[in-house]
Amino acid sequence: MRRLRFLVLALIGLLPLPAAAQDAAMLIADRVFLDGRETVVAEGRVEALRDGVRLQAQRIVYHQGTGRLEITGPITLTEQSGRAVVLADSAELDEDLRNGLVRGARLMLDQQVQLAARELDRSEGRYSQLYKATVSSCHVCNDGRPPLWQIRARRVIHDQQERQLYFDNARFEVLGVPIFWLPRLRLPDPSLKRATGFLIPSLNRDSRLGTGVKVPYFIKMGQSRDLTLTPFWSSNTRTLEFRYRQAFRTGRIEVYGAVSDDDLLPGELRGYIDGRGAFALPRDFRLEFDVEGTLDDAYPTEYDYLDKDRLDSQLAVSRVRRDEYIRGALTNYHTLREDEDDANIPSLIGDITYERRFFPRRIGGELRLGTELHSHYRYSDLDVDGPDPDTVVDGRDVTRLTVDAAWLNSWTLRSGIRAETEAGVALDSFWTGQDMSLPATQSGAAPRLGVTFRWPLKKVGASGAVHVLEPLAQLAWTGGDDLEVANDESTRVEFDEGNLLALSRFPAPDRRERGWRAAVGFNWTRYAVSGWQSRLTVGQVIRDETDGDFHLSSGLSGRSSDLLVAGQLIGPEGLAFTARSIIRDRSDLTKAEARASWITPGVAVGASYLWLDDDPRENRADTISEWAVDGTVRLAENWLGSANWRYDLASNATAEAGVGLTYINECVEMEFSASRRFTSSTIVTPSTDFSFTIGLRGFSGNADGQRFTRTCK
C-alpha cells in the first residue's frame, strides 16, 4: 500500500498541471487509474492536499481539461488553520480546492458552532455561502428534536479572512419555537476574540433603580485598544457605562466609569470613574497609577460599582531588585464616610522610600541602609480640633524624614539553637504645621539591639507523623526619648505571629517601642502521612514599662501583652482552617478572627468570623462581631449554585445576603442572581437587586464548553 501511494504521487506529478501547483498538490489513495487521456480517478481513502487545505473522500475524479474535481463522500474538507471543517455528501471543486459547490454540507467552526445547509458555495477560498441554513452550537441528535437554540436563515456567508458570519432573513428559535426575526444579522465566528458588535445583554431589577436592560456594545479600535459602551435604561435611571482598554509596548491602561441621570437625584448629573494602569520604564523601573472619583458620595454604592468607603488615587514609581528597593508615591484620598470631611483627614500623601542591603565579608551578616520621606497634607487651615466627631486637629500637616541603618546576622550553635541578632539605629526628624499643641520641629535617634533564639526540635511519631516544636525567645532594647509628634500614621496596631519577634510593632516610625522588652513563645507544626498539616503559634511580649501609645484593643497596652494564639489546619481534600485570637485573660478576648474553606472541583465554600472589642481610640464605640459565608456548589453537571451571607451578631441583624444560579452547557450559559443589602446610612438606603443574563456559547468567547456537552440518548 505504501508503494502504491508513492506511485500515485508520481503519477499526479506527470499530469500537465501549472508549474506553481506541482509542488503544492498531493494525492494519496488506495487505488488510482486513468479513465481516458485527461481523467484521473482515485478511489478508497482518498486524501488530497493543496496549499494547506486537506480533502478526504471516498472517490475523486479529476478532469484535466476543465481543472474540475468531482468528489463523492463522505467528504471532510479542512482549512489550513484547522478552525473550519466542512463535512459533505458530494462536491464539485476546482483543482485549487478554493471554488465550487458542496452538497449536503455541514460547516464546523472552531469545533463549537455548526452550520448545516443543503448547499454550500465555496468562493475564492475565503467565502462559504450556505443556503437554507441552520446555525447552532448545541449538540444535535438524530431523534427529530430541535436543539436548545438555533438560527435559521435564507443565506449565511462565512468570511474566513474576517472571521465573520453574515445572515439574511435570520430567525432565532428556542426549542423550535421562533422568538424573533431580523432581516440582517452579523456574528463573529468562534475563533475571533475581538470584534465590534453587541455583547451579552442582561436584565436587572433593583428596588431603587427599577427594572432595566443593559446592552453592551463593544468597539474594536485596532489591535491594541477597545471601548465598551453599556446603556442601562430603566424606570428610574438613564445610565451609560463605559470601559476603555489600551495596551502599549511597555504597559497597559484600563478605565471604567458611568454617567447617570436618574430620579434619585433629579436634575443632577451623577457619575464615577475608576482607572488604573502600569508601565515598564527604563532601568527596571515600573510606573503604576489608579484613579478613583465620583460626582456624589452615594453613587458608587447605590449603583454597586465600588464597595469602598474611601476612594484613593495614586501615582507610584518603583524598582525592585535583589538587593535594592526604590519607591515613590503620591496618593489622594476622598472619603465617602458620613462622619468624615475631606478637609480634616490627610487627603494628600507623599512617600519616597529607598532601601539597600550589603553583605560585608569582614564582619559577616547583612547590612541594611534605608531612607524614608513621608508627608501628609490636610486642606483645612484650622490649627485646633473643630466641631467634628474626632479629637484630631483639623488642619495638621506633617512631614517626616527617617534614616535607618541595621546589621543582621545569624548562627547555629552546637546544640542546634538558632541565634539571630539585629543592631541598628534610626534617625527621625518631624516638621509639624498648623497644630498649636505641638512643636514645629522634633528630631531624635533610636538605637536598637535585639537577640532572638530558636530551638527547632523534630520528632517522628509511631504513625509516621512528623512533629516540629520550636521554642522562641527574644530580648530587645530600643533607646532614645519619645518625640512630641502627632500619631497620624500608627493609629491601628495589629499583634500577630508576623510581628511577634519584631523590634517595633508600630506600623510606622512616628511611634517606636522603647526600653527593654522580651518576647517568648513557640511554634508547633505537625505533618501527617495522610497529608494533613497543623500549625500552632503561641506568644507573649513582656516589657519593663507600659507604652501608652498602644491602644487597649491592640493587645499590647500593658507591661505583659495579651496572649497571642494562632493556628492553622490544612487537609488534603481542599480543607483549610485558620484562626487567630488575642486573649486578655481566661474569659476575655480582645480580638478574634477565623476563616474556614473547602475547595474541590465541585465545591468552593468559605466562612469567616470576626470579633473586635470596642475601642474609642480606634473610633470603634461598639463591639464588632459578624459572620460571613460564601460559596459555590456544582448541583449537577450543568448547574452551579452560589450564595453569600453576612450577619452582624452585635446588632443581631443580617447585613448582606445573596443567591445565584447558573446553567451551563455546550451552547448556552444562563445566570440568575439576587442580592440584598440591609444596612443603611444617611446617603444609602437598603436595596434589593435581581439580575438575569443569558449568553450563546460559541459566539461569546467561551471556549471551555466541551466538558458540559450533552449526550444523545
XYZ file of C-alpha atoms in Angstrom:
713
model
C 0.000 0.000 0.000
C 2.797 2.402 0.892
C 4.435 1.763 -2.506
C 1.114 2.325 -4.267
C 0.766 5.716 -2.633
C 4.205 6.779 -3.826
C 3.291 5.636 -7.350
C 0.169 7.736 -7.177
C 2.184 10.795 -6.198
C 4.484 10.208 -9.153
C 1.509 9.764 -11.484
C -0.060 13.027 -10.341
C 3.255 14.767 -10.883
C 3.218 13.699 -14.582
C -0.106 15.435 -15.185
C 0.224 18.757 -17.032
C -0.743 20.945 -14.054
C 0.531 24.520 -13.751
C 4.155 24.696 -12.685
C 3.298 26.572 -9.496
C 0.890 23.844 -8.487
C 3.116 20.824 -8.991
C 4.949 21.327 -5.723
C 1.791 22.185 -3.775
C -0.534 19.387 -4.942
C -0.533 15.967 -3.294
C -2.846 12.987 -3.693
C -2.919 9.722 -1.743
C -5.400 6.898 -2.395
C -5.800 3.129 -2.236
C -6.443 2.868 -5.997
C -5.750 5.276 -8.855
C -6.322 4.766 -12.581
C -6.647 6.736 -15.808
C -10.047 6.957 -17.475
C -9.069 8.273 -20.856
C -6.217 10.672 -21.539
C -7.313 13.573 -19.313
C -9.220 11.976 -16.434
C -7.695 10.573 -13.261
C -9.843 8.572 -10.850
C -8.781 7.989 -7.218
C -10.783 5.637 -5.008
C -10.653 4.358 -1.436
C -9.439 6.509 1.453
C -8.535 9.395 -0.819
C -6.606 12.359 0.602
C -5.713 15.471 -1.380
C -3.590 18.338 -0.061
C -3.312 21.705 -1.769
C -1.938 24.936 -0.244
C -2.644 23.706 3.273
C -6.230 22.624 2.502
C -6.807 18.928 3.157
C -9.571 16.985 1.393
C -10.644 13.476 2.447
C -13.218 11.492 0.447
C -14.126 8.063 -0.909
C -13.713 8.961 -4.583
C -12.218 11.843 -6.550
C -12.413 12.283 -10.316
C -10.052 14.879 -11.797
C -10.745 16.354 -15.263
C -7.559 17.911 -16.549
C -9.256 19.774 -19.378
C -11.583 21.742 -17.107
C -9.494 21.578 -13.938
C -12.535 20.341 -12.014
C -12.842 17.733 -9.273
C -15.896 15.514 -8.835
C -15.908 14.286 -5.243
C -18.020 11.567 -3.685
C -18.410 11.424 0.090
C -18.463 11.245 2.882
C -16.243 14.313 2.468
C -14.102 16.164 5.002
C -12.535 19.457 3.905
C -10.204 21.040 6.471
C -8.751 24.537 6.193
C -5.062 25.128 6.849
C -5.741 26.658 10.292
C -7.921 23.710 11.286
C -10.589 26.086 12.603
C -13.042 25.480 9.744
C -14.070 21.960 8.713
C -16.619 21.124 6.003
C -18.454 17.786 6.089
C -20.493 16.928 2.984
C -22.091 14.207 0.850
C -20.689 15.288 -2.526
C -18.940 18.237 -4.131
C -17.610 19.799 -7.320
C -14.486 21.893 -6.775
C -11.694 23.398 -8.823
C -8.190 21.966 -8.658
C -7.166 24.565 -6.034
C -9.995 23.443 -3.720
C -10.961 27.134 -3.441
C -14.128 27.362 -5.550
C -17.040 25.061 -6.120
C -20.336 23.659 -4.897
C -20.738 21.337 -1.913
C -23.989 19.396 -1.343
C -25.407 18.215 1.983
C -22.856 20.356 3.777
C -22.070 20.990 7.424
C -19.531 23.636 8.344
C -17.863 23.291 11.769
C -16.183 26.424 13.126
C -13.537 26.017 15.832
C -15.299 22.814 16.980
C -18.013 24.964 18.567
C -20.513 26.264 16.005
C -22.183 24.080 13.379
C -23.716 25.414 10.156
C -25.856 22.980 8.140
C -27.298 23.572 4.657
C -28.417 21.771 1.533
C -25.726 23.506 -0.494
C -22.504 25.331 0.242
C -20.966 27.553 -2.412
C -17.218 27.934 -1.878
C -15.637 31.040 -3.431
C -12.038 32.292 -3.610
C -11.067 30.024 -0.739
C -12.422 32.728 1.560
C -16.215 32.792 1.372
C -18.580 29.941 2.131
C -22.224 30.638 1.243
C -24.812 28.317 2.746
C -28.411 28.332 1.504
C -31.421 27.491 3.690
C -29.035 27.088 6.578
C -29.344 26.442 10.303
C -26.702 27.566 12.793
C -26.237 26.356 16.363
C -23.538 25.499 18.887
C -25.810 22.962 20.594
C -25.294 19.227 20.323
C -27.793 17.976 17.718
C -29.214 14.458 17.993
C -30.799 12.412 15.199
C -34.077 11.996 17.068
C -36.057 14.729 15.331
C -35.973 17.068 18.309
C -34.737 20.620 17.669
C -31.679 21.890 19.537
C -31.993 24.185 22.519
C -31.444 27.153 20.214
C -30.729 27.661 16.539
C -30.703 30.395 13.921
C -32.426 29.677 10.607
C -31.561 31.854 7.633
C -32.205 32.017 3.908
C -28.486 32.528 3.399
C -25.394 32.535 5.617
C -21.989 33.762 4.432
C -18.842 32.860 6.341
C -15.922 35.184 5.649
C -12.899 33.098 6.545
C -10.490 36.046 6.370
C -12.514 38.459 8.521
C -13.908 35.551 10.581
C -17.473 36.852 10.423
C -20.890 35.277 9.810
C -23.495 37.241 7.821
C -27.169 36.192 7.937
C -30.030 37.065 5.542
C -33.591 36.732 6.920
C -32.412 35.321 10.240
C -34.922 33.712 12.602
C -33.878 32.855 16.154
C -35.589 29.762 17.600
C -35.647 28.201 21.055
C -36.625 24.510 21.057
C -38.007 25.040 17.559
C -40.221 27.980 18.557
C -39.485 31.266 16.699
C -38.589 34.071 19.107
C -37.613 36.973 16.839
C -36.709 37.743 13.215
C -34.040 40.051 11.787
C -33.556 40.926 8.125
C -29.795 41.146 8.619
C -27.526 39.782 11.326
C -23.769 39.658 11.798
C -21.956 37.496 14.336
C -18.255 36.727 14.827
C -17.162 33.165 14.336
C -15.813 31.380 17.451
C -12.160 31.886 16.532
C -12.471 35.683 16.623
C -11.684 37.008 20.098
C -12.337 40.714 19.448
C -14.812 42.276 17.023
C -17.060 45.320 17.020
C -20.617 44.415 17.942
C -23.114 43.763 20.709
C -22.193 41.625 23.706
C -24.408 39.596 26.025
C -27.300 41.709 27.393
C -28.576 41.395 30.959
C -31.899 42.096 32.664
C -31.618 43.901 36.005
C -34.135 44.694 38.705
C -33.208 46.998 41.581
C -35.557 48.238 44.289
C -34.227 51.792 43.848
C -33.309 51.914 40.161
C -36.231 49.884 38.821
C -36.240 47.265 36.066
C -33.993 47.750 33.079
C -31.815 46.149 30.438
C -28.068 46.516 29.944
C -26.926 46.074 26.328
C -23.114 46.278 25.993
C -21.661 47.366 22.667
C -18.008 46.526 22.029
C -15.964 48.773 19.731
C -12.671 47.452 18.424
C -10.266 50.353 17.949
C -7.355 48.490 16.423
C -5.308 45.616 17.748
C -4.290 47.352 20.969
C -7.347 49.215 22.263
C -11.105 48.928 22.562
C -14.122 50.664 24.072
C -17.249 49.087 25.545
C -20.388 51.226 25.936
C -23.251 49.821 28.010
C -26.523 51.775 28.032
C -28.730 50.981 31.035
C -32.296 52.223 30.753
C -34.816 51.576 33.499
C -37.857 53.199 35.030
C -35.718 55.310 37.384
C -32.389 55.836 35.640
C -30.736 56.564 32.315
C -27.152 55.385 32.593
C -24.240 54.928 30.216
C -21.422 52.712 31.464
C -18.087 52.562 29.692
C -14.818 50.666 29.736
C -11.723 51.704 27.805
C -8.659 49.473 27.459
C -5.394 50.043 25.672
C -2.228 48.000 25.528
C 1.124 49.600 24.811
C 4.502 48.121 24.062
C 5.557 48.644 27.663
C 2.279 48.687 29.595
C -1.486 48.973 29.657
C -4.331 51.164 30.912
C -7.919 50.304 31.807
C -10.642 52.811 32.691
C -14.153 52.071 33.978
C -16.855 54.651 34.527
C -20.500 55.626 34.245
C -22.712 58.706 33.997
C -26.362 58.750 35.060
C -29.455 60.892 35.012
C -31.874 59.319 37.486
C -34.915 60.004 39.645
C -32.975 59.535 42.898
C -31.344 62.964 42.475
C -33.470 64.669 39.784
C -31.718 67.281 37.704
C -28.209 66.293 38.831
C -25.587 64.594 36.698
C -24.144 61.627 38.545
C -21.101 59.548 37.718
C -17.866 57.878 38.749
C -14.536 56.839 37.258
C -12.129 54.037 38.152
C -8.950 53.816 36.113
C -5.647 52.034 36.518
C -2.520 51.337 34.546
C 1.034 50.011 34.691
C 4.108 50.654 32.528
C 7.646 49.338 32.410
C 10.190 52.161 32.455
C 13.905 52.112 31.606
C 16.391 50.656 34.101
C 13.843 48.233 35.596
C 11.559 50.950 36.958
C 7.798 50.442 36.964
C 5.099 53.116 36.797
C 1.685 52.355 38.276
C -1.359 54.558 38.753
C -5.004 54.328 39.710
C -7.710 56.992 39.695
C -10.991 56.834 41.612
C -13.553 59.620 41.672
C -17.272 60.254 41.966
C -19.619 63.191 41.437
C -21.559 62.369 44.616
C -20.734 60.133 47.564
C -23.749 57.805 47.317
C -23.440 56.997 43.608
C -20.797 54.193 43.668
C -22.694 52.289 46.370
C -26.203 52.828 45.013
C -25.179 51.511 41.587
C -22.924 48.786 43.052
C -19.810 49.994 41.245
C -17.382 50.321 44.180
C -17.518 48.680 47.599
C -15.333 51.199 49.436
C -15.864 53.977 51.954
C -12.728 55.874 50.903
C -11.615 56.458 47.326
C -7.897 56.592 46.689
C -5.976 57.761 43.639
C -2.269 57.048 43.428
C 0.712 57.583 41.165
C 3.756 55.443 42.003
C 7.179 54.682 40.526
C 9.143 51.736 41.915
C 12.034 49.404 41.268
C 12.644 46.080 42.974
C 15.977 44.316 42.677
C 17.630 41.566 44.674
C 19.460 43.989 46.974
C 17.603 47.252 46.367
C 14.109 48.702 46.703
C 13.022 52.156 45.497
C 9.517 53.574 45.552
C 7.941 56.999 45.275
C 4.185 57.512 45.510
C 1.668 60.340 45.632
C -1.786 59.417 46.974
C -5.019 61.376 47.254
C -7.960 60.240 49.410
C -11.622 61.176 49.144
C -13.860 59.958 51.944
C -17.389 58.637 51.466
C -17.987 58.243 55.198
C -20.797 60.356 56.581
C -18.838 61.314 59.728
C -15.698 62.470 57.869
C -14.789 65.620 55.988
C -12.141 65.616 53.251
C -10.693 68.836 54.629
C -9.993 67.260 58.038
C -8.320 63.995 57.013
C -4.857 63.535 55.443
C -6.057 63.816 51.849
C -2.757 64.266 50.036
C 0.064 61.879 50.985
C 3.563 61.621 49.550
C 6.076 58.827 50.209
C 9.622 58.197 48.995
C 11.412 55.028 50.143
C 14.906 53.750 49.403
C 16.383 50.546 50.846
C 19.680 48.834 50.071
C 21.401 45.828 51.570
C 25.048 44.785 51.569
C 26.940 41.674 52.647
C 30.260 42.791 54.205
C 32.815 39.994 54.205
C 34.882 41.201 57.148
C 32.112 41.293 59.736
C 29.717 38.893 58.002
C 25.967 39.099 58.103
C 23.806 41.609 56.263
C 23.917 45.403 56.356
C 20.724 47.310 55.529
C 20.500 51.034 54.814
C 17.235 52.836 54.278
C 15.729 56.297 53.883
C 12.066 57.243 54.004
C 10.457 60.626 53.373
C 6.772 60.931 54.234
C 4.407 63.890 54.138
C 0.643 64.260 54.527
C -1.472 67.340 53.994
C -4.930 68.384 55.194
C -6.879 71.001 53.268
C -8.219 72.612 56.446
C -6.427 75.701 57.802
C -7.523 75.221 61.430
C -4.728 74.645 63.943
C -7.169 73.234 66.536
C -9.777 70.492 66.600
C -13.015 71.798 65.139
C -16.623 70.680 65.688
C -16.325 67.158 64.268
C -16.645 63.677 65.856
C -12.882 63.066 66.198
C -10.302 64.609 68.537
C -7.695 65.320 65.847
C -6.515 68.802 64.908
C -8.353 69.583 61.680
C -5.544 71.219 59.691
C -2.413 69.487 60.974
C 0.217 68.788 58.311
C 3.249 66.597 58.965
C 6.493 65.824 57.128
C 8.833 63.086 58.373
C 12.342 62.045 57.351
C 13.716 58.720 58.610
C 17.221 57.355 58.029
C 17.872 53.812 59.226
C 20.893 51.510 59.368
C 20.849 47.924 60.632
C 23.184 44.930 60.817
C 21.732 41.412 60.937
C 23.412 38.059 61.386
C 22.559 34.542 62.476
C 24.397 31.482 63.774
C 23.594 27.869 64.508
C 25.009 26.865 67.892
C 26.383 23.417 68.726
C 23.168 22.372 70.487
C 21.104 23.198 67.410
C 19.855 26.506 68.760
C 19.467 29.163 66.097
C 20.711 32.575 67.244
C 19.758 35.752 65.386
C 20.887 39.268 66.162
C 19.957 42.730 64.923
C 21.655 46.009 65.796
C 20.752 49.339 64.294
C 19.900 52.984 64.695
C 17.146 55.173 63.265
C 17.257 58.962 62.940
C 13.852 60.686 62.776
C 13.012 64.305 62.001
C 9.470 65.719 62.037
C 8.087 69.029 60.775
C 4.556 69.776 62.030
C 2.417 72.635 60.741
C -0.952 74.088 61.771
C -1.094 72.452 65.198
C -0.838 74.850 68.110
C -0.482 71.960 70.592
C 2.762 70.549 69.115
C 6.214 71.977 68.421
C 7.057 72.751 64.822
C 10.156 70.508 64.686
C 11.279 67.398 66.522
C 14.282 65.137 65.943
C 15.694 62.127 67.700
C 17.703 58.946 67.465
C 16.527 55.445 68.286
C 19.354 52.902 68.662
C 18.177 49.313 68.934
C 19.524 45.863 69.701
C 17.792 42.513 69.623
C 18.802 38.885 70.123
C 16.492 36.012 69.200
C 16.889 32.308 69.959
C 15.026 29.497 68.201
C 15.408 25.833 69.048
C 13.744 23.627 66.421
C 13.087 20.103 67.709
C 11.887 17.300 65.474
C 10.142 14.056 66.336
C 8.682 11.275 64.178
C 5.718 9.519 65.768
C 4.725 5.871 65.554
C 2.197 6.687 62.814
C 4.875 8.369 60.708
C 3.704 11.891 61.521
C 6.458 14.496 61.847
C 6.304 16.955 64.752
C 8.411 20.124 64.796
C 8.458 22.107 68.041
C 10.295 25.432 68.033
C 10.560 27.385 71.318
C 11.175 31.116 70.795
C 12.769 33.756 72.999
C 13.808 37.304 72.253
C 15.417 40.083 74.257
C 15.330 43.574 72.739
C 16.167 47.141 73.642
C 15.476 50.458 71.948
C 16.902 53.720 73.258
C 16.082 57.357 72.766
C 13.252 59.536 74.014
C 9.676 59.679 72.763
C 9.213 62.630 70.448
C 6.397 65.107 70.846
C 4.777 64.415 67.493
C 1.285 63.505 66.358
C 0.165 59.915 65.931
C -1.222 60.118 62.396
C 0.376 57.003 60.866
C 0.292 54.386 63.652
C -3.369 54.705 64.608
C -4.058 50.977 64.099
C -1.724 48.332 65.543
C -2.051 44.615 64.834
C -0.436 41.963 67.036
C 0.024 38.672 65.196
C 2.539 35.926 64.526
C 4.147 38.072 61.834
C 5.423 40.731 64.258
C 5.740 38.688 67.452
C 9.537 38.971 67.163
C 9.668 42.450 65.604
C 11.728 45.135 67.336
C 8.837 47.577 66.847
C 5.229 46.572 66.318
C 4.035 50.014 65.255
C 3.277 50.180 61.518
C 5.165 53.487 61.002
C 8.172 55.309 62.530
C 6.069 58.085 64.132
C 5.807 55.720 67.091
C 8.521 53.374 68.399
C 8.676 50.801 71.164
C 11.389 51.894 73.582
C 13.124 50.402 76.598
C 13.698 46.752 77.450
C 11.265 44.064 76.376
C 11.164 40.340 75.803
C 9.068 38.042 73.657
C 8.513 34.359 74.389
C 6.502 31.675 72.681
C 6.675 28.622 70.489
C 5.749 27.276 67.064
C 4.450 23.744 66.683
C 3.896 22.029 63.340
C 2.653 18.538 62.558
C 2.878 16.824 59.159
C 0.742 13.681 58.895
C 1.358 10.883 56.413
C -2.217 11.301 55.142
C -1.457 14.865 54.025
C -2.893 16.782 56.970
C -0.865 19.710 58.295
C -1.431 21.619 61.517
C 0.358 24.660 62.921
C 0.117 26.479 66.237
C 1.803 29.669 67.425
C 1.589 30.968 70.992
C 3.414 34.084 72.135
C 3.532 36.986 74.559
C 5.502 40.214 74.937
C 6.827 41.487 78.279
C 8.293 44.982 78.716
C 9.854 46.909 81.564
C 7.151 49.605 81.450
C 3.864 50.190 79.688
C 3.589 52.064 76.403
C 0.649 54.448 76.315
C 0.625 54.617 72.514
C -0.716 51.065 72.318
C -4.500 51.033 72.438
C -6.325 48.608 74.690
C -7.643 46.580 71.746
C -4.145 46.126 70.287
C -3.332 43.546 72.961
C -0.027 45.314 73.710
C -1.107 48.033 76.152
C 0.158 46.534 79.447
C 3.573 45.531 80.732
C 2.600 41.994 79.749
C 0.786 41.772 76.460
C -2.308 39.728 75.886
C -1.672 36.147 74.833
C -1.386 35.605 71.091
C -2.770 32.277 69.865
C -2.813 31.481 66.140
C -3.403 28.175 64.402
C -3.883 26.629 61.001
C -5.207 23.282 59.816
C -4.799 22.174 56.189
C -6.331 18.988 54.804
C -5.530 17.004 51.661
C -9.046 17.368 50.197
C -9.083 21.160 49.965
C -9.991 21.768 53.603
C -8.348 24.664 55.431
C -8.959 26.405 58.735
C -7.126 29.449 60.073
C -7.770 31.218 63.377
C -6.115 33.939 65.414
C -7.064 35.481 68.761
C -5.715 37.923 71.323
C -6.681 36.664 74.795
C -6.744 39.248 77.588
C -7.425 36.715 80.327
C -9.035 33.318 80.558
C -12.527 34.559 79.703
C -11.997 37.799 77.795
C -10.949 38.253 74.159
C -9.505 41.410 72.675
C -9.639 40.280 69.047
C -10.595 37.065 67.318
C -10.845 36.021 63.703
C -11.285 32.713 61.929
C -11.581 31.521 58.354
C -12.590 28.073 57.107
C -12.704 26.920 53.489
C -13.338 23.797 51.476
C -12.258 23.871 47.833
C -12.720 20.927 45.458
C -13.538 20.724 41.724
C -17.249 20.777 42.619
C -17.359 22.815 45.821
C -15.850 26.131 46.924
C -17.200 27.176 50.315
C -15.766 29.626 52.813
C -16.848 31.012 56.173
C -15.280 33.684 58.355
C -15.826 35.123 61.811
C -14.601 38.439 63.217
C -14.753 39.839 66.735
C -13.257 43.219 67.724
C -13.633 44.714 71.169
C -14.872 48.282 71.400
C -12.099 50.876 71.441
C -12.923 54.616 71.284
C -9.270 55.394 70.455
C -9.739 53.479 67.202
C -13.104 55.199 66.541
C -14.920 51.973 67.415
C -17.553 52.830 70.012
C -19.245 49.420 69.866
C -18.076 45.836 69.628
C -17.892 44.414 66.105
C -18.938 40.804 65.737
C -20.034 39.227 62.472
C -20.236 36.019 60.476
C -19.738 35.779 56.717
C -20.391 32.757 54.499
C -19.916 32.448 50.745
C -19.695 29.521 48.397
C -20.312 27.926 45.038
C -21.510 24.334 44.625
C -21.969 22.256 41.485
C -25.534 20.999 41.921
C -25.414 18.848 38.782
C -23.260 18.523 35.688
C -24.686 21.713 34.184
C -25.917 23.558 37.281
C -23.977 25.810 39.660
C -25.421 27.338 42.806
C -23.896 30.172 44.814
C -24.780 32.046 47.984
C -23.327 34.634 50.332
C -24.456 35.873 53.725
C -23.032 38.352 56.202
C -24.605 38.561 59.646
C -23.945 41.228 62.277
C -24.000 39.455 65.638
C -23.611 42.701 67.568
C -26.871 44.126 66.219
C -28.453 40.698 65.676
C -29.313 41.512 62.061
C -28.338 40.420 58.561
C -26.079 42.903 56.774
C -25.940 41.359 53.271
C -27.310 38.262 51.568
C -27.380 36.902 48.047
C -28.034 33.787 45.967
C -27.210 32.813 42.414
C -27.998 30.010 39.980
C -26.077 29.269 36.781
C -26.820 26.799 33.985
C -24.037 25.992 31.509
C -23.866 23.559 28.620
C -22.057 23.495 25.292
C -24.276 26.139 23.691
C -25.819 28.383 26.340
C -24.983 29.980 29.673
C -27.737 31.419 31.870
C -27.172 33.155 35.183
C -29.672 34.456 37.724
C -28.703 36.302 40.884
C -30.494 38.079 43.707
C -28.926 40.128 46.481
C -29.987 42.499 49.229
C -28.110 44.971 51.347
C -29.865 45.508 54.673
C -27.647 48.260 56.085
C -28.379 51.957 55.690
C -26.800 55.345 56.301
C -27.637 58.971 55.679
C -26.685 58.610 51.991
C -27.541 54.950 51.259
C -30.747 53.018 51.910
C -31.340 49.235 51.940
C -31.799 47.805 48.459
C -32.593 44.589 46.599
C -31.116 43.663 43.234
C -32.088 40.972 40.700
C -30.083 40.169 37.587
C -30.589 37.731 34.703
C -28.060 37.133 31.927
C -28.163 34.692 29.020
C -25.328 34.108 26.591
C -24.953 31.947 23.485
C -21.756 29.963 23.846
C -19.657 29.813 20.735
C -20.207 33.489 19.976
C -19.310 34.978 23.387
C -15.671 33.964 23.782
C -16.410 30.860 25.870
C -14.275 28.023 24.549
C -14.441 25.676 27.508
C -17.927 24.386 26.889
C -16.838 20.946 25.649
C -16.846 19.500 29.140
C -20.533 20.476 29.504
C -21.571 18.831 26.227
C -24.761 16.821 26.458
C -25.085 13.340 25.002
C -27.799 11.813 22.869
C -29.957 9.068 24.373
